[in-house]
XYZ file of C-alpha atoms in Angstrom:
556
model
C 0.049 0.076 -0.160
C 2.660 2.071 0.692
C 4.407 2.207 -2.361
C 1.634 2.207 -4.130
C 1.194 6.004 -3.065
C 5.494 6.601 -3.105
C 4.357 5.377 -7.035
C 1.683 7.857 -7.305
C 3.033 10.868 -6.053
C 5.745 10.683 -8.239
C 3.664 10.537 -11.071
C 1.754 13.162 -9.901
C 4.808 14.972 -8.442
C 6.594 14.543 -12.422
C 3.488 15.515 -14.308
C 3.301 18.990 -12.403
C 6.660 19.593 -12.360
C 7.175 19.155 -16.614
C 4.127 21.029 -17.137
C 4.324 23.853 -14.560
C 7.787 24.531 -15.182
C 7.256 24.754 -19.042
C 4.469 27.303 -18.521
C 6.433 29.496 -16.162
C 9.953 29.480 -18.894
C 6.764 30.281 -21.863
C 5.814 33.239 -20.267
C 8.003 34.608 -18.548
C 11.838 33.531 -19.734
C 13.079 35.128 -23.260
C 12.754 33.438 -26.586
C 16.657 33.125 -26.506
C 17.593 31.666 -23.194
C 13.958 29.036 -23.687
C 16.355 26.089 -25.024
C 18.662 26.442 -21.981
C 16.364 25.774 -19.190
C 14.517 22.923 -20.792
C 17.596 21.321 -20.879
C 18.974 22.729 -17.729
C 15.416 21.643 -16.012
C 15.780 17.818 -17.725
C 18.787 17.608 -15.984
C 18.272 18.923 -12.692
C 14.962 16.556 -12.638
C 17.356 13.811 -13.903
C 20.086 14.591 -11.022
C 17.263 14.887 -8.345
C 14.921 11.969 -9.636
C 18.353 9.431 -9.431
C 19.021 11.563 -5.611
C 15.863 10.368 -4.359
C 15.964 6.222 -5.963
C 19.239 6.510 -4.483
C 18.003 7.413 -0.965
C 14.817 5.242 -1.104
C 17.299 2.129 -2.408
C 19.537 2.875 0.739
C 17.031 3.523 3.354
C 15.399 0.008 1.926
C 18.877 -1.855 2.433
C 19.148 -0.399 5.664
C 15.345 -1.102 6.494
C 16.227 -4.749 5.196
C 19.593 -5.390 7.344
C 17.075 -3.948 10.351
C 14.772 -6.423 9.686
C 16.966 -9.294 9.460
C 18.988 -8.330 13.144
C 15.618 -8.148 14.505
C 14.183 -11.472 12.861
C 17.662 -12.557 14.660
C 17.516 -11.156 17.671
C 14.471 -12.614 18.260
C 15.208 -16.565 16.960
C 17.889 -15.714 19.873
C 15.846 -14.755 22.585
C 13.020 -16.947 21.380
C 15.790 -19.572 22.107
C 16.798 -18.715 25.092
C 14.935 -20.505 28.445
C 15.650 -17.401 30.582
C 13.160 -14.737 30.960
C 14.281 -11.780 28.048
C 12.673 -8.682 27.855
C 13.857 -5.005 26.271
C 11.845 -1.574 27.237
C 12.947 1.679 26.850
C 13.883 4.642 28.325
C 10.195 5.522 29.293
C 9.371 1.609 30.640
C 7.642 0.446 27.773
C 8.538 -2.710 26.584
C 10.073 -2.874 23.147
C 10.990 -6.483 22.758
C 10.037 -9.971 24.934
C 10.338 -13.021 23.773
C 8.026 -16.012 24.082
C 9.094 -17.462 27.472
C 8.104 -14.462 28.764
C 4.608 -13.866 26.993
C 4.045 -17.389 28.311
C 5.097 -17.068 31.778
C 3.073 -13.932 32.191
C 0.121 -15.162 30.303
C 0.185 -12.259 27.630
C 0.709 -14.768 24.411
C -1.893 -12.596 22.229
C -1.738 -9.442 23.797
C 0.027 -6.828 21.760
C 2.577 -5.769 24.083
C 4.807 -3.306 22.609
C 4.866 0.263 23.475
C 2.813 -0.549 27.039
C 4.169 -0.234 30.122
C 4.119 -3.192 33.008
C 1.019 -1.475 34.768
C -0.932 -1.428 31.287
C -0.250 -5.096 30.531
C -1.376 -5.683 33.938
C -4.542 -5.008 33.076
C -4.784 -7.951 30.809
C -3.652 -10.873 33.274
C -4.945 -11.305 37.013
C -3.295 -13.485 38.385
C 0.135 -11.506 37.359
C -1.319 -8.417 37.862
C 0.458 -7.413 40.807
C 3.006 -9.072 39.511
C 3.702 -6.848 36.528
C 2.879 -3.454 38.948
C 6.049 -4.745 41.232
C 8.064 -4.664 38.461
C 7.524 -1.276 37.778
C 8.959 -0.842 41.175
C 11.847 -2.935 41.096
C 12.896 -1.597 37.187
C 13.057 2.044 39.008
C 15.397 0.668 41.626
C 17.404 -0.438 38.724
C 17.453 3.044 36.788
C 18.058 4.332 40.770
C 21.405 2.403 41.104
C 22.284 3.078 37.512
C 24.077 0.359 37.411
C 23.803 -3.583 36.448
C 21.569 -4.818 39.300
C 21.123 -8.670 40.378
C 17.815 -9.744 42.849
C 16.182 -12.808 43.145
C 12.426 -12.314 42.359
C 9.780 -15.075 43.701
C 6.700 -15.481 41.012
C 3.808 -17.043 41.933
C 2.462 -20.249 39.429
C -1.539 -20.736 39.040
C -0.872 -24.125 40.845
C -0.433 -23.099 43.711
C 4.244 -23.274 43.707
C 6.241 -20.416 43.629
C 8.804 -20.182 40.614
C 12.192 -18.394 42.047
C 14.261 -15.741 39.237
C 17.860 -15.029 39.404
C 17.256 -11.297 37.038
C 19.246 -9.017 36.046
C 18.681 -5.423 35.368
C 20.930 -3.095 33.080
C 19.487 0.539 32.719
C 20.864 2.385 29.066
C 21.883 5.994 29.448
C 22.241 8.526 26.764
C 25.452 11.009 26.569
C 23.775 12.950 28.610
C 22.446 11.332 31.315
C 19.095 10.335 30.153
C 17.219 6.648 30.647
C 17.764 5.037 26.613
C 16.451 1.914 27.676
C 16.175 -1.223 30.231
C 17.629 -5.046 29.551
C 15.808 -7.642 31.897
C 17.375 -11.289 32.264
C 15.666 -13.691 34.321
C 16.887 -17.003 34.498
C 14.679 -19.587 36.751
C 16.559 -21.151 39.729
C 13.413 -23.025 40.949
C 14.824 -26.480 40.907
C 18.518 -25.252 41.819
C 16.912 -22.870 44.819
C 15.125 -26.830 45.786
C 18.751 -28.681 44.926
C 20.870 -25.826 47.247
C 18.142 -26.274 50.192
C 18.088 -30.491 50.013
C 21.699 -29.970 49.725
C 21.968 -27.850 52.790
C 19.598 -29.975 54.818
C 21.677 -33.012 53.548
C 24.823 -31.119 54.829
C 23.120 -30.281 58.174
C 22.289 -34.240 58.926
C 25.856 -35.337 57.715
C 26.920 -32.627 60.063
C 24.889 -33.718 63.118
C 25.359 -37.302 62.859
C 29.574 -36.308 62.352
C 29.447 -33.954 65.312
C 27.484 -35.565 67.569
C 28.207 -38.859 67.315
C 29.218 -40.994 70.775
C 31.735 -42.813 68.148
C 34.855 -41.725 66.893
C 34.226 -40.855 63.289
C 37.328 -40.634 60.867
C 37.951 -39.929 57.040
C 41.318 -40.821 55.805
C 42.607 -40.441 51.508
C 44.115 -43.643 50.211
C 47.870 -42.639 51.325
C 46.789 -43.167 55.211
C 46.468 -38.955 55.548
C 43.660 -38.534 58.377
C 41.777 -35.853 56.549
C 38.696 -35.251 59.294
C 37.862 -36.005 62.339
C 34.726 -35.734 64.566
C 34.967 -33.594 67.804
C 33.870 -37.200 70.211
C 38.167 -38.373 69.467
C 39.287 -35.515 72.075
C 36.889 -37.079 74.541
C 37.315 -41.074 74.105
C 41.701 -40.498 73.394
C 42.266 -37.191 75.525
C 43.950 -35.907 72.064
C 43.613 -32.761 70.778
C 42.153 -33.676 66.980
C 43.664 -30.513 65.575
C 47.125 -31.885 66.376
C 46.493 -35.467 64.577
C 44.105 -34.352 61.521
C 46.749 -33.922 58.224
C 49.224 -36.985 59.604
C 49.564 -40.215 58.311
C 47.591 -43.201 60.284
C 50.853 -45.178 60.359
C 52.651 -42.335 62.958
C 49.433 -42.665 65.330
C 49.120 -46.487 64.743
C 51.204 -48.940 68.203
C 54.245 -50.427 66.493
C 52.465 -53.871 66.567
C 49.527 -52.443 64.170
C 52.033 -50.603 61.441
C 52.372 -53.389 59.428
C 48.640 -54.551 58.702
C 48.114 -50.929 57.162
C 48.760 -51.859 53.757
C 47.030 -54.981 53.895
C 43.662 -53.326 55.552
C 43.675 -50.370 53.242
C 43.376 -52.423 49.878
C 40.635 -54.925 51.297
C 39.045 -51.875 52.099
C 39.437 -50.403 48.312
C 39.829 -53.354 46.435
C 36.405 -55.698 47.730
C 34.800 -52.580 48.555
C 32.808 -53.945 51.760
C 33.216 -52.982 55.608
C 36.023 -53.881 57.315
C 35.726 -53.953 61.340
C 38.513 -54.336 63.918
C 39.648 -53.988 67.279
C 42.616 -52.552 68.244
C 44.234 -50.900 71.836
C 45.555 -47.095 71.427
C 47.102 -45.421 74.540
C 44.578 -42.718 75.981
C 46.466 -39.228 76.550
C 46.361 -40.398 80.442
C 48.623 -43.561 79.940
C 45.900 -45.641 80.547
C 44.921 -47.938 77.449
C 41.458 -47.793 75.115
C 40.081 -50.390 72.923
C 38.566 -49.348 70.112
C 36.066 -51.056 67.967
C 36.628 -49.754 64.289
C 34.163 -50.439 60.859
C 35.894 -49.076 57.668
C 34.301 -48.102 54.528
C 35.240 -47.021 51.426
C 34.686 -43.464 50.246
C 33.335 -43.494 46.698
C 32.119 -39.769 45.003
C 31.155 -39.600 41.767
C 31.991 -43.495 41.461
C 35.641 -43.632 42.480
C 37.025 -44.503 45.859
C 38.446 -41.079 47.207
C 39.341 -42.350 50.185
C 37.957 -44.026 53.476
C 35.454 -43.321 56.096
C 34.920 -44.753 59.313
C 33.422 -45.260 63.183
C 35.068 -45.911 65.840
C 33.913 -47.703 69.131
C 34.854 -47.174 73.276
C 34.555 -51.087 74.277
C 36.784 -50.592 77.012
C 34.708 -51.209 79.466
C 32.535 -53.490 77.868
C 35.889 -56.187 77.152
C 36.933 -54.977 81.157
C 33.554 -56.191 81.921
C 33.609 -59.197 80.014
C 37.238 -60.146 81.396
C 35.716 -59.786 84.848
C 32.447 -62.085 83.622
C 35.937 -64.646 82.196
C 37.448 -64.170 85.526
C 34.065 -64.734 88.023
C 33.129 -67.747 85.686
C 36.541 -69.675 86.425
C 36.390 -68.510 89.621
C 33.158 -70.311 90.073
C 34.108 -73.579 88.605
C 37.639 -72.796 90.721
C 35.020 -73.112 93.906
C 33.446 -75.843 93.084
C 36.144 -77.941 92.284
C 37.876 -76.626 95.067
C 35.057 -77.746 97.382
C 35.280 -81.096 96.688
C 38.920 -81.540 96.331
C 39.191 -79.970 100.118
C 36.983 -82.143 101.210
C 38.696 -85.392 99.757
C 42.108 -84.401 100.747
C 41.605 -83.312 104.088
C 40.105 -86.634 105.217
C 43.329 -88.449 104.261
C 45.781 -85.598 104.895
C 45.090 -86.136 108.812
C 45.127 -89.509 108.765
C 48.353 -88.722 107.535
C 49.554 -86.290 109.822
C 48.547 -88.383 112.501
C 50.666 -91.575 111.552
C 53.636 -89.128 110.612
C 53.432 -87.391 114.040
C 52.785 -91.174 115.706
C 56.277 -92.523 114.267
C 58.070 -89.271 114.885
C 57.535 -89.865 118.531
C 58.360 -93.828 118.033
C 61.300 -93.733 115.646
C 64.039 -90.819 116.778
C 66.482 -92.241 114.472
C 64.669 -90.734 111.130
C 63.734 -87.420 112.476
C 64.486 -85.087 110.108
C 62.734 -87.416 107.348
C 59.381 -87.121 109.455
C 59.319 -83.601 109.385
C 59.835 -83.041 105.917
C 56.966 -85.100 105.468
C 55.183 -82.889 108.156
C 56.103 -79.990 106.248
C 54.911 -81.022 103.808
C 51.931 -82.441 104.815
C 51.390 -78.699 106.581
C 51.675 -77.114 103.063
C 48.811 -79.655 101.961
C 46.301 -78.202 104.489
C 47.814 -74.398 103.710
C 46.464 -75.198 100.043
C 43.358 -76.835 100.809
C 42.720 -74.234 103.008
C 42.812 -71.413 100.253
C 41.336 -73.878 98.223
C 38.470 -73.667 100.807
C 38.085 -69.446 100.999
C 37.812 -70.138 97.116
C 34.886 -72.751 97.256
C 32.631 -70.579 100.166
C 31.687 -67.482 101.140
C 32.603 -66.966 104.976
C 31.026 -64.861 107.066
C 33.060 -62.008 108.196
C 32.247 -60.031 111.066
C 33.857 -56.242 110.754
C 35.234 -54.693 114.313
C 37.503 -51.465 114.888
C 41.251 -52.351 114.181
C 44.277 -50.373 114.196
C 45.649 -50.668 110.652
C 49.587 -49.718 111.976
C 49.622 -52.493 114.471
C 48.052 -55.177 112.126
C 51.087 -54.202 109.870
C 53.444 -54.197 112.309
C 52.011 -58.092 113.409
C 52.406 -59.124 109.724
C 56.175 -57.520 109.513
C 56.734 -59.180 112.723
C 56.238 -62.395 111.291
C 57.637 -62.057 107.812
C 61.140 -60.320 109.526
C 62.266 -63.887 109.836
C 61.942 -64.726 105.961
C 63.101 -61.115 104.712
C 66.245 -62.479 107.060
C 66.525 -65.661 105.295
C 66.472 -63.364 101.703
C 68.597 -60.738 102.746
C 65.933 -57.995 102.320
C 64.863 -55.267 104.365
C 61.938 -54.235 105.294
C 60.978 -50.691 105.477
C 57.437 -49.037 107.586
C 56.895 -45.820 106.809
C 53.312 -45.358 109.188
C 51.279 -41.560 110.116
C 52.247 -40.659 113.980
C 48.195 -40.743 114.296
C 46.447 -44.747 114.493
C 44.467 -45.091 111.705
C 41.887 -47.423 112.910
C 39.319 -48.770 109.912
C 36.133 -51.506 110.116
C 37.578 -54.655 109.040
C 37.620 -58.187 109.465
C 41.550 -58.313 111.146
C 42.832 -61.583 110.320
C 41.582 -61.469 106.877
C 43.551 -58.539 106.102
C 46.704 -60.137 107.335
C 46.210 -62.693 105.713
C 46.190 -60.232 102.293
C 49.156 -58.445 103.657
C 51.214 -61.487 104.530
C 50.565 -63.018 101.087
C 51.308 -59.473 99.292
C 54.372 -58.881 101.531
C 55.851 -62.408 100.986
C 55.445 -61.928 97.204
C 57.854 -58.960 97.413
C 59.931 -60.526 100.124
C 60.750 -63.394 97.574
C 61.018 -61.388 94.602
C 63.606 -58.902 95.493
C 67.066 -59.514 94.749
C 70.084 -60.165 97.969
C 70.110 -57.194 99.287
C 66.570 -55.401 98.081
C 64.203 -53.530 99.689
C 60.424 -53.227 101.122
C 58.601 -50.533 101.806
C 55.267 -50.448 103.426
C 53.668 -47.190 103.279
C 50.466 -46.495 105.028
C 48.231 -42.762 104.435
C 45.007 -41.546 105.007
C 43.076 -39.852 102.251
C 40.816 -37.388 103.524
C 38.772 -38.989 106.005
C 36.763 -41.490 104.077
C 39.778 -44.107 102.623
C 43.053 -45.611 103.087
C 45.474 -46.306 100.753
C 48.815 -48.909 101.541
C 51.574 -49.297 98.996
C 53.635 -52.716 98.783
C 56.754 -51.206 96.667
C 59.852 -53.680 96.041
C 62.854 -53.752 93.720
C 62.582 -56.802 92.682
C 62.141 -58.612 89.473
C 58.951 -56.670 88.391
C 56.333 -59.025 86.356
C 56.113 -58.741 82.967
C 53.307 -56.967 80.976
C 51.898 -59.978 79.327
C 51.791 -61.685 83.490
C 50.643 -58.240 84.592
C 47.464 -59.126 82.666
C 46.783 -62.288 84.416
C 47.879 -61.876 88.104
C 44.893 -62.845 90.125
C 43.967 -65.567 87.971
C 43.805 -69.268 89.911
C 46.659 -71.345 89.246
C 48.496 -68.811 87.572
C 51.936 -68.463 88.860
C 55.371 -67.275 88.280
C 56.906 -69.065 90.882
C 58.240 -72.741 90.579
C 55.983 -74.033 93.699
C 53.014 -71.521 93.298
C 49.303 -72.257 93.503
C 48.273 -68.643 92.139
C 45.838 -68.967 95.047
C 47.042 -66.493 97.081
C 46.063 -63.535 94.681
C 43.347 -64.726 94.132
C 42.716 -64.901 97.862
C 44.253 -61.589 98.131
C 41.970 -60.060 95.787
C 38.730 -61.271 97.274
C 39.604 -60.259 100.853
C 39.951 -56.896 98.645
C 36.891 -57.017 97.642
C 35.072 -58.117 100.301
C 36.218 -54.980 102.158
C 34.822 -52.709 99.583
C 38.024 -51.823 98.055
C 40.478 -51.765 95.154
C 43.810 -53.452 94.419
C 45.887 -51.814 91.766
C 49.573 -53.401 90.865
C 51.735 -51.462 88.644
C 55.224 -53.691 87.694
C 58.313 -53.560 85.034
C 60.550 -55.994 84.455
C 63.559 -55.880 86.028
C 62.349 -52.764 88.199
C 60.417 -53.866 91.086
C 57.239 -53.959 91.717
C 54.262 -51.302 93.228
C 51.154 -52.884 94.944
C 48.375 -49.919 95.965
C 45.433 -51.152 98.412
C 42.354 -48.902 98.701
C 39.740 -49.250 101.929
C 37.154 -47.462 103.240
C 38.078 -46.829 106.840
C 33.727 -47.125 107.559
C 31.864 -50.206 105.160
C 29.034 -49.290 103.458
C 25.631 -50.540 105.482
C 27.556 -53.265 106.865
C 24.175 -55.276 108.402
C 24.894 -56.523 112.171
C 28.595 -55.828 111.268
C 28.840 -58.787 109.210
C 29.067 -59.634 105.247
C 29.700 -62.383 102.790
C 32.734 -62.391 100.710
C 30.825 -63.016 97.630
C 32.530 -65.740 94.914
C 33.979 -63.572 92.121
C 36.247 -61.045 92.028
């Protein structure tokens, strides 16, 4: 339609020019100049016509290029999954992609040249959202720089979409507003994934931070990469001092050779590996950890090892005590029957030996040896009976210094035979405790006698008595003898376990029972060839004594 108008105008203008100029020349120009002016008029017309044709052709090419660019831009923005919108300096929509039109339900609306508030009239659901866009656009204009905001857009199904929106204000050279470019990316799924990831991290952190077990992580080279706070609680060491070190530096020597096989088993077989190990506590005690290690798999690749270690020291100690109690119970039953069977013939043998001793003076030496051995058998039977049956104890108040001095006086002769000196370090004030005196005497005799026999020629046995506050007394018996190896120390107090050539191992078993019956504790500390120290802690008053009587329990 426009092309036809241009052509009609061109023809009308040309006719007016031709006839109008000819009329003017004929009326007002001398005849001698008519031909010259007509030629000039024709040349001018051709030049002017050519100029107009060239101008229109140039504009047409520019228009074609502009339309092609606009087509490319439209194709580009329509192919984007983001909301794209171009506005002029007044906030009127110039161009928007199909995603944006569908987003605001404006697919069939002639949006160009309209502001957000005007377009709000075409959609009830998104009316408020479009009106808010004008407010946020104004903030971007006022900032005079690229503005990035998160916008929450409701969806008809009741959910919401979150957009990461970038607004780029454009200005003329004089500072006036030129246009506004808006790009909004739907980050709803990304936000949900980030939220789920954050929740997962919080769950992991809670499991890691608040687990009652040690949780550890290490790489495939054995370097510890992380430890939870429970490591400090269980081991007494600081995790900050351990993280970054290789596990070889931390493990006891006996476990180091198993480390490569342990790592290869977890990595190659991809299965949990369970094991127990003894490790030192910061205070010098040992703790037993029951560990379970698993491969740490990230993106299908094994990147390290994660595991947890439970402190089972108390459980294993309880199991050991139970094992000893069961063993002692069996020993007690066996002892009762054996002691009963031995006592009767033993009495007869001792009587006949004494009778022979009276009638036969020639073999007195041999009879005395027989009597000594029979007395020794009788002592062993007595110890068996202590293990076999609970004894009714009558607690009375006794002077502990006097009990110990009586025992020392009794053992001084034996100490002289071994060339061992007994040293007593007692407080000035007497210490009275509730106890069964004979039982304590037996306890002290067993322990001091062991110290004397363990001491070398010229050795010394120290007996130290002290009161701890007003509730307990502590008796320490120390020697500088041969000492006890770590392996033997772990089994000390077990029936029939003795380092002596003729020992039965019942003496210390009985000693343990006596200490427990008095509600006390006994502890051995020894090193090979450096001596042994025994500490007995006893309460001054027995707890809830019923009629001042108490039976020794069957187990230690």
